[in-house]
CSV table of C-alpha atoms in Angstrom, one decimal:
chain,number,residue,atom,x,y,z
A,42,UNK,CA,-0.7,0.0,16.2
A,43,UNK,CA,-3.9,2.0,15.7
A,44,UNK,CA,-6.8,-0.3,14.5
A,45,UNK,CA,-9.5,2.3,14.5
A,46,UNK,CA,-7.8,4.8,12.2
A,47,UNK,CA,-6.4,3.5,8.9
A,48,UNK,CA,-4.2,6.6,8.4
A,49,UNK,CA,-2.2,5.7,11.5
A,50,UNK,CA,-2.3,1.9,11.1
A,51,UNK,CA,1.3,0.7,11.5
A,52,UNK,CA,1.6,-3.1,11.9
A,53,UNK,CA,4.4,-4.4,14.2
A,54,UNK,CA,6.1,-7.7,13.4
A,55,UNK,CA,9.0,-9.6,14.9
A,56,UNK,CA,12.7,-8.8,14.4
A,57,UNK,CA,14.3,-11.0,11.8
A,58,UNK,CA,17.4,-9.2,10.5
A,59,UNK,CA,18.6,-10.0,6.9
A,60,UNK,CA,21.8,-7.9,7.1
A,61,UNK,CA,24.6,-7.0,9.4
A,62,UNK,CA,24.3,-4.0,11.8
A,63,UNK,CA,25.0,-0.8,9.9
A,64,UNK,CA,24.9,-2.5,6.5
A,65,UNK,CA,21.5,-1.0,5.4
A,66,UNK,CA,21.0,2.6,6.6
A,67,UNK,CA,17.9,4.4,5.6
A,68,UNK,CA,16.1,7.7,6.2
A,69,UNK,CA,12.6,9.0,6.4
A,70,UNK,CA,11.4,12.2,4.8
A,71,UNK,CA,8.0,13.8,4.3
A,72,UNK,CA,5.7,12.5,7.1
A,73,UNK,CA,2.4,13.6,5.7
A,74,UNK,CA,0.7,10.1,6.1
A,75,UNK,CA,0.9,7.8,9.1
A,76,UNK,CA,1.9,4.9,6.8
A,77,UNK,CA,5.5,6.1,7.3
A,78,UNK,CA,5.5,4.3,10.6
A,79,UNK,CA,4.5,1.0,9.1
A,80,UNK,CA,7.2,1.4,6.5
A,81,UNK,CA,9.9,2.2,9.0
A,82,UNK,CA,8.8,-0.5,11.4
A,83,UNK,CA,9.1,-3.1,8.6
A,84,UNK,CA,12.5,-2.0,7.5
A,85,UNK,CA,13.8,-1.8,11.1
A,86,UNK,CA,12.5,-5.2,11.9
A,87,UNK,CA,14.3,-6.6,8.9
A,88,UNK,CA,17.6,-5.1,10.1
A,89,UNK,CA,17.6,-1.7,8.6
A,90,UNK,CA,19.1,1.2,10.6
A,91,UNK,CA,17.0,4.4,10.7
A,92,UNK,CA,19.5,7.3,10.7
A,93,UNK,CA,17.7,10.5,9.6
A,94,UNK,CA,14.3,12.1,9.5
A,95,UNK,CA,13.2,15.3,7.7
A,96,UNK,CA,10.0,17.2,7.5
A,97,UNK,CA,9.4,20.9,7.4
A,98,UNK,CA,6.7,20.5,10.2
A,99,UNK,CA,8.4,20.3,13.6
A,100,UNK,CA,5.3,18.8,15.2
A,101,UNK,CA,5.5,15.8,12.8
A,102,UNK,CA,9.2,15.5,13.5
A,103,UNK,CA,8.8,15.6,17.2
A,104,UNK,CA,6.2,12.8,17.1
A,105,UNK,CA,8.5,10.7,14.8
A,106,UNK,CA,11.4,11.1,17.2
A,107,UNK,CA,9.3,10.1,20.2
A,108,UNK,CA,8.6,6.8,18.4
A,109,UNK,CA,12.1,6.3,17.1
A,110,UNK,CA,14.4,7.8,19.7
A,111,UNK,CA,18.0,8.3,18.5
A,112,UNK,CA,17.1,9.2,14.9
A,113,UNK,CA,18.9,12.3,13.7
A,114,UNK,CA,16.8,15.3,12.6
A,115,UNK,CA,18.0,16.7,9.3
A,116,UNK,CA,17.9,20.4,8.7
A,117,UNK,CA,16.9,19.8,5.0
A,118,UNK,CA,16.2,17.0,2.6
A,119,UNK,CA,19.6,17.7,1.0
A,120,UNK,CA,21.4,16.8,4.2
A,121,UNK,CA,20.0,13.3,3.8
A,122,UNK,CA,20.6,13.1,0.1
A,123,UNK,CA,24.3,14.1,0.6
A,124,UNK,CA,24.9,11.3,3.2
A,125,UNK,CA,26.6,8.6,1.3
A,126,UNK,CA,25.8,6.0,4.0
A,127,UNK,CA,22.1,6.2,3.3
A,128,UNK,CA,20.9,3.5,0.9
A,129,UNK,CA,17.2,4.3,0.8
A,130,UNK,CA,14.8,7.1,1.6
A,131,UNK,CA,11.3,6.2,2.8
A,132,UNK,CA,8.6,8.7,2.3
A,133,UNK,CA,4.8,9.3,2.9
A,134,UNK,CA,4.5,12.7,1.3
A,135,UNK,CA,1.2,14.2,0.0
A,136,UNK,CA,0.4,11.9,-2.9
A,137,UNK,CA,0.9,14.5,-5.6
A,138,UNK,CA,4.4,15.1,-4.2
A,139,UNK,CA,5.5,11.5,-4.1
A,140,UNK,CA,6.6,11.2,-7.7
A,141,UNK,CA,8.6,14.4,-7.9
A,142,UNK,CA,10.3,13.5,-4.6
A,143,UNK,CA,11.2,10.1,-5.9
A,144,UNK,CA,13.0,11.7,-8.9
A,145,UNK,CA,15.1,13.8,-6.6
A,146,UNK,CA,16.0,10.8,-4.3
A,147,UNK,CA,17.0,8.6,-7.3
A,148,UNK,CA,19.0,11.4,-8.9
A,149,UNK,CA,21.1,11.5,-5.7
A,150,UNK,CA,22.0,7.8,-6.1
A,151,UNK,CA,19.6,6.4,-3.5
A,152,UNK,CA,16.7,4.0,-3.7
A,153,UNK,CA,13.2,5.3,-3.0
A,154,UNK,CA,10.4,3.7,-1.0
A,155,UNK,CA,7.1,5.6,-1.1
A,156,UNK,CA,3.7,5.1,0.4
A,157,UNK,CA,0.9,4.2,-2.1
A,158,UNK,CA,-0.4,5.8,-4.3
A,159,UNK,CA,3.0,6.4,-5.8
A,160,UNK,CA,1.7,8.9,-8.4
A,161,UNK,CA,-1.3,11.1,-9.2
A,162,UNK,CA,-0.7,11.4,-12.9
A,163,UNK,CA,0.5,9.3,-15.8
A,164,UNK,CA,3.1,11.9,-16.5
A,165,UNK,CA,4.6,11.4,-13.1
A,166,UNK,CA,4.7,7.6,-13.7
A,167,UNK,CA,6.5,8.0,-17.0
A,168,UNK,CA,9.0,10.4,-15.5
A,169,UNK,CA,9.8,7.8,-12.8
A,170,UNK,CA,10.1,5.0,-15.4
A,171,UNK,CA,12.6,7.2,-17.2
A,172,UNK,CA,14.6,8.0,-14.0
A,173,UNK,CA,14.8,4.4,-13.0
A,174,UNK,CA,16.2,3.5,-16.5
A,175,UNK,CA,18.6,6.4,-16.3
A,176,UNK,CA,19.9,5.8,-12.7
A,177,UNK,CA,19.4,2.1,-12.0
A,178,UNK,CA,17.8,3.0,-8.7
A,179,UNK,CA,14.7,1.4,-7.3
A,180,UNK,CA,11.3,3.0,-7.0
A,181,UNK,CA,9.5,0.8,-4.4
A,182,UNK,CA,5.9,1.2,-3.2
A,183,UNK,CA,4.3,0.3,0.1
A,184,UNK,CA,1.2,-1.6,-1.1
A,185,UNK,CA,0.5,-2.3,2.5
A,186,UNK,CA,-2.8,-4.2,2.1
A,187,UNK,CA,-0.9,-7.1,0.7
A,188,UNK,CA,2.7,-6.6,1.9
A,189,UNK,CA,1.8,-5.8,5.6
A,190,UNK,CA,-1.1,-8.2,6.1
A,191,UNK,CA,-0.2,-11.8,7.2
A,192,UNK,CA,-3.4,-13.3,5.7
A,193,UNK,CA,-2.5,-11.9,2.3
A,194,UNK,CA,1.0,-13.3,2.6
A,195,UNK,CA,-0.4,-16.7,3.6
A,196,UNK,CA,-2.9,-16.7,0.7
A,197,UNK,CA,0.0,-16.2,-1.7
A,198,UNK,CA,1.8,-19.2,-0.2
A,199,UNK,CA,-1.3,-21.3,-0.6
A,200,UNK,CA,-1.7,-20.3,-4.2
A,201,UNK,CA,1.9,-21.0,-4.9
A,202,UNK,CA,1.4,-24.5,-3.4
A,203,UNK,CA,-1.5,-25.1,-5.8
A,204,UNK,CA,-4.2,-25.2,-3.1
A,205,UNK,CA,-6.8,-23.7,-5.5
A,206,UNK,CA,-5.4,-24.4,-8.9
A,207,UNK,CA,-5.1,-21.6,-11.4
A,208,UNK,CA,-6.5,-18.3,-10.2
A,209,UNK,CA,-9.5,-17.1,-12.3
A,210,UNK,CA,-10.8,-14.2,-10.4
A,211,UNK,CA,-10.1,-11.8,-7.5
A,212,UNK,CA,-12.8,-9.8,-5.8
A,213,UNK,CA,-11.5,-7.2,-3.4
A,214,UNK,CA,-13.4,-5.0,-0.9
A,215,UNK,CA,-11.5,-2.1,0.6
A,216,UNK,CA,-13.7,-0.1,2.9
A,217,UNK,CA,-12.1,2.6,5.0
A,218,UNK,CA,-13.2,4.9,7.9
A,219,UNK,CA,-13.2,8.5,7.1
A,220,UNK,CA,-12.1,9.8,10.6
A,221,UNK,CA,-12.9,13.3,9.5
A,222,UNK,CA,-11.2,15.1,12.5
A,223,UNK,CA,-7.8,13.6,11.7
A,224,UNK,CA,-7.7,14.3,8.0
A,225,UNK,CA,-5.6,17.2,6.6
A,226,UNK,CA,-6.8,19.6,4.0
A,227,UNK,CA,-5.0,17.8,1.1
A,228,UNK,CA,-7.0,14.6,1.8
A,229,UNK,CA,-10.1,16.2,0.2
A,230,UNK,CA,-8.3,17.9,-2.7
A,231,UNK,CA,-8.6,15.8,-5.9
A,232,UNK,CA,-5.4,17.3,-7.3
A,233,UNK,CA,-3.4,16.3,-4.3
A,234,UNK,CA,-4.8,12.9,-3.4
A,235,UNK,CA,-5.4,11.7,-6.9
A,236,UNK,CA,-8.9,10.3,-6.6
A,237,UNK,CA,-10.2,7.2,-4.7
A,238,UNK,CA,-9.2,4.7,-7.4
A,239,UNK,CA,-5.8,6.1,-7.7
A,240,UNK,CA,-5.4,6.2,-3.9
A,241,UNK,CA,-6.8,3.2,-2.1
A,242,UNK,CA,-7.7,1.5,-5.4
A,243,UNK,CA,-4.0,1.0,-6.0
A,244,UNK,CA,-3.9,-1.7,-3.2
A,245,UNK,CA,-6.7,-3.6,-5.0
A,246,UNK,CA,-5.1,-3.5,-8.4
A,247,UNK,CA,-1.7,-4.6,-7.1
A,248,UNK,CA,-3.4,-7.6,-5.4
A,249,UNK,CA,-5.2,-8.5,-8.5
A,250,UNK,CA,-2.0,-8.6,-10.5
A,251,UNK,CA,-0.1,-10.5,-7.8
A,252,UNK,CA,-2.7,-13.2,-7.1
A,253,UNK,CA,-3.6,-13.8,-10.7
A,254,UNK,CA,-0.1,-13.6,-12.0
A,255,UNK,CA,-1.1,-11.2,-14.7
A,256,UNK,CA,1.6,-9.0,-16.2
A,257,UNK,CA,-0.9,-6.5,-17.7
A,258,UNK,CA,-4.6,-5.8,-17.6
A,259,UNK,CA,-7.3,-3.8,-19.2
A,260,UNK,CA,-9.6,-1.6,-17.1
A,261,UNK,CA,-13.0,-2.6,-18.6
A,262,UNK,CA,-15.1,-0.3,-16.4
A,263,UNK,CA,-14.7,2.1,-13.5
A,264,UNK,CA,-16.9,4.4,-11.4
A,265,UNK,CA,-16.5,7.0,-8.7
A,266,UNK,CA,-18.8,9.1,-6.6
A,267,UNK,CA,-19.1,11.6,-3.8
A,268,UNK,CA,-22.2,10.6,-2.0
A,269,UNK,CA,-21.7,12.1,1.4
A,270,UNK,CA,-19.4,15.1,1.4
A,271,UNK,CA,-20.8,18.0,-0.8
A,272,UNK,CA,-18.7,20.4,1.3
A,273,UNK,CA,-15.7,18.8,-0.4
A,274,UNK,CA,-16.8,18.8,-4.1
A,275,UNK,CA,-13.6,17.2,-5.5
A,276,UNK,CA,-13.5,14.4,-2.9
A,277,UNK,CA,-14.7,10.9,-3.8
A,278,UNK,CA,-16.0,8.5,-1.1
A,279,UNK,CA,-16.9,5.5,-3.4
A,280,UNK,CA,-15.3,3.8,-6.4
A,281,UNK,CA,-15.2,0.5,-8.1
A,282,UNK,CA,-13.6,-1.1,-11.2
A,283,UNK,CA,-13.6,-4.3,-13.3
A,284,UNK,CA,-10.4,-5.6,-14.9
A,285,UNK,CA,-9.4,-8.4,-17.3
A,286,UNK,CA,-5.8,-9.6,-17.1
A,287,UNK,CA,-3.6,-10.5,-20.0
A,288,UNK,CA,-3.9,-14.2,-18.9
A,289,UNK,CA,-7.7,-14.2,-19.0
A,290,UNK,CA,-8.2,-13.7,-15.2
A,291,UNK,CA,-10.8,-11.2,-14.1
A,292,UNK,CA,-11.0,-8.8,-11.2
A,293,UNK,CA,-13.6,-6.6,-9.5
A,294,UNK,CA,-13.0,-4.3,-6.5
A,295,UNK,CA,-14.9,-1.7,-4.5
A,296,UNK,CA,-13.3,0.9,-2.3
A,297,UNK,CA,-15.1,3.4,-0.1
A,298,UNK,CA,-15.0,5.7,2.9
A,299,UNK,CA,-18.2,4.4,4.4
A,300,UNK,CA,-17.0,2.3,7.4
A,301,UNK,CA,-19.5,2.9,10.3
A,302,UNK,CA,-18.3,3.9,13.7
A,303,UNK,CA,-19.6,0.6,15.2
A,304,UNK,CA,-16.9,-1.5,13.5
A,305,UNK,CA,-14.0,-2.3,15.8
A,306,UNK,CA,-11.4,-1.6,13.1
A,307,UNK,CA,-10.9,1.0,10.4
A,308,UNK,CA,-12.2,-1.2,7.6
A,309,UNK,CA,-13.6,-4.7,7.0
A,310,UNK,CA,-11.1,-5.5,4.3
A,311,UNK,CA,-11.9,-8.7,2.4
A,312,UNK,CA,-10.6,-10.6,-0.6
A,313,UNK,CA,-12.1,-13.6,-2.4
A,314,UNK,CA,-9.8,-15.5,-4.8
A,315,UNK,CA,-11.4,-18.1,-7.1
A,316,UNK,CA,-9.4,-20.8,-8.6
A,317,UNK,CA,-10.0,-23.8,-10.9
A,318,UNK,CA,-9.8,-26.1,-7.8
A,319,UNK,CA,-11.2,-24.1,-4.9
A,320,UNK,CA,-11.3,-20.6,-3.4
A,321,UNK,CA,-9.8,-18.6,-0.6
A,322,UNK,CA,-11.4,-15.8,1.4
A,323,UNK,CA,-9.4,-13.3,3.5
A,324,UNK,CA,-10.9,-11.4,6.4
A,325,UNK,CA,-7.9,-9.1,6.9
A,326,UNK,CA,-8.6,-6.9,9.9
A,327,UNK,CA,-11.6,-8.4,11.7
A,328,UNK,CA,-14.0,-11.3,11.5
A,329,UNK,CA,-17.1,-9.3,12.4
A,330,UNK,CA,-19.2,-10.2,15.4
A,331,UNK,CA,-16.9,-13.3,16.0
A,332,UNK,CA,-13.2,-12.3,16.4
A,333,UNK,CA,-11.8,-8.8,16.6
A,334,UNK,CA,-8.3,-10.1,15.6
A,335,UNK,CA,-7.5,-10.0,12.0
A,336,UNK,CA,-5.7,-12.3,9.5
A,337,UNK,CA,-8.3,-15.0,9.0
A,338,UNK,CA,-7.9,-17.2,5.9
A,339,UNK,CA,-10.7,-19.5,4.7
A,340,UNK,CA,-9.8,-22.2,2.2
A,341,UNK,CA,-12.3,-24.5,0.4
A,342,UNK,CA,-11.0,-27.2,-2.0
A,343,UNK,CA,-11.1,-30.9,-2.6
A,344,UNK,CA,-9.8,-31.5,0.9
A,345,UNK,CA,-12.8,-29.7,2.5
A,346,UNK,CA,-13.3,-26.5,4.4
A,347,UNK,CA,-10.4,-25.0,6.4
A,348,UNK,CA,-9.8,-22.0,8.6
A,349,UNK,CA,-6.4,-20.6,9.3
A,350,UNK,CA,-5.9,-17.9,12.0
A,351,UNK,CA,-2.5,-16.6,10.9
A,352,UNK,CA,-1.9,-13.4,12.9
A,353,UNK,CA,1.6,-13.5,14.3
A,354,UNK,CA,2.4,-16.7,12.4
A,355,UNK,CA,3.6,-15.6,9.0
A,356,UNK,CA,5.5,-12.4,9.3
A,357,UNK,CA,6.2,-9.7,6.7
A,358,UNK,CA,8.9,-11.0,4.4
A,359,UNK,CA,8.7,-8.1,1.9
A,360,UNK,CA,10.8,-5.8,4.0
A,361,UNK,CA,13.8,-8.1,4.3
A,362,UNK,CA,13.5,-8.9,0.6
A,363,UNK,CA,13.5,-5.2,-0.2
A,364,UNK,CA,16.6,-4.6,1.8
A,365,UNK,CA,18.4,-7.5,0.1
A,366,UNK,CA,17.3,-6.2,-3.3
A,367,UNK,CA,18.8,-2.8,-2.5
A,368,UNK,CA,22.0,-4.4,-1.3
A,369,UNK,CA,22.3,-7.0,-4.1
A,370,UNK,CA,20.5,-5.1,-6.9
A,371,UNK,CA,18.0,-8.0,-7.3
A,372,UNK,CA,14.2,-8.0,-7.7
A,373,UNK,CA,12.9,-10.6,-5.2
A,374,UNK,CA,10.5,-8.4,-3.2
A,375,UNK,CA,8.7,-7.0,-6.2
A,376,UNK,CA,9.7,-6.3,-9.7
A,377,UNK,CA,9.9,-2.7,-10.9
A,378,UNK,CA,7.6,-3.7,-13.8
A,379,UNK,CA,4.9,-5.0,-11.4
A,380,UNK,CA,5.3,-1.9,-9.2
A,381,UNK,CA,4.7,0.5,-12.1
A,382,UNK,CA,2.0,-1.6,-13.8
A,383,UNK,CA,-0.2,-1.5,-10.7
A,384,UNK,CA,0.3,2.3,-10.5
A,385,UNK,CA,-0.5,2.7,-14.2
A,386,UNK,CA,-3.7,0.7,-14.1
A,387,UNK,CA,-5.0,2.6,-11.1
A,388,UNK,CA,-4.3,5.9,-12.8
A,389,UNK,CA,-6.1,4.6,-15.9
A,390,UNK,CA,-9.1,3.4,-13.9
A,391,UNK,CA,-9.3,6.9,-12.2
A,392,UNK,CA,-8.9,8.8,-15.5
A,393,UNK,CA,-11.6,6.8,-17.3
A,394,UNK,CA,-14.1,6.5,-14.4
A,395,UNK,CA,-17.7,7.4,-14.8
A,396,UNK,CA,-18.8,10.0,-12.2
A,397,UNK,CA,-22.0,9.0,-10.4
A,398,UNK,CA,-24.4,11.5,-8.9
A,399,UNK,CA,-26.8,10.8,-6.1
A,400,UNK,CA,-30.5,11.2,-6.9
């Protein structure tokens, strides 16, 4: 697990199988982002069997095989899609390729699990919605900043237990380290990465919908900027947005590529959740100048002030739920409606954003 570089951050949990050996076979294809390792770790820990890998770049494949020895190397994507044993294909393609790849996977009769952001255009989203309706297959998204963060899982449990009453507002901060030397060319191409609100902003919007319980929302205001990288004119290193949910809850988030080198992790991700009877603060990856471990949850309500250090205590239930959803055709891990609504709102925020200029 690489804490200094977010692109290669792949949490490792404990094994807790939800299925029988060989019951859930999956494959990995398109290894353009390091999140593929977190996705595969989660599925394997929940009992999934990784059978195949495919990518046209042999260097990426060799690295993958070194981490998952025994996986078969496919000569083409079609070799995976023609294997009737494979239930799901996990992918971390270039963002602009994720939607089209999902259509191909679902057309083959398999479920699809993609890294965020799942789309770079609203047209891709609508095509995926239509393909899901046509095939009945699943289009799942790795919104890792909630699904693969134990403090986020624990906060959801506290809210479900009524610890802070009804959620009124979510404020999210999603700073990231740029790690210039490790970034591929597509990372700086607006057409390929989709924009900062579409990309890392998708995490924040998904969390807003989840923690508030909103089914829909309006993007009231959004902004983007490129403050530091004139050599990459279509890149964006700053973005923020304000939302109002259909249940009256509000949200604000800021995302950026400004993390200084002195921070011990790739980003000081934080979330503050305000309720009618208290509030929760998450310090996801570090408690700066105090504790370099992550997953700190702070709760203030009628019972007083409480601190929970939950790293290694909660686990990552999403992956087991996703496997069971694929096997049983249920929607316990995340509904398709929620998955697509988060994607839709980040695309709208990106489309309507005001472009700031430095003076």
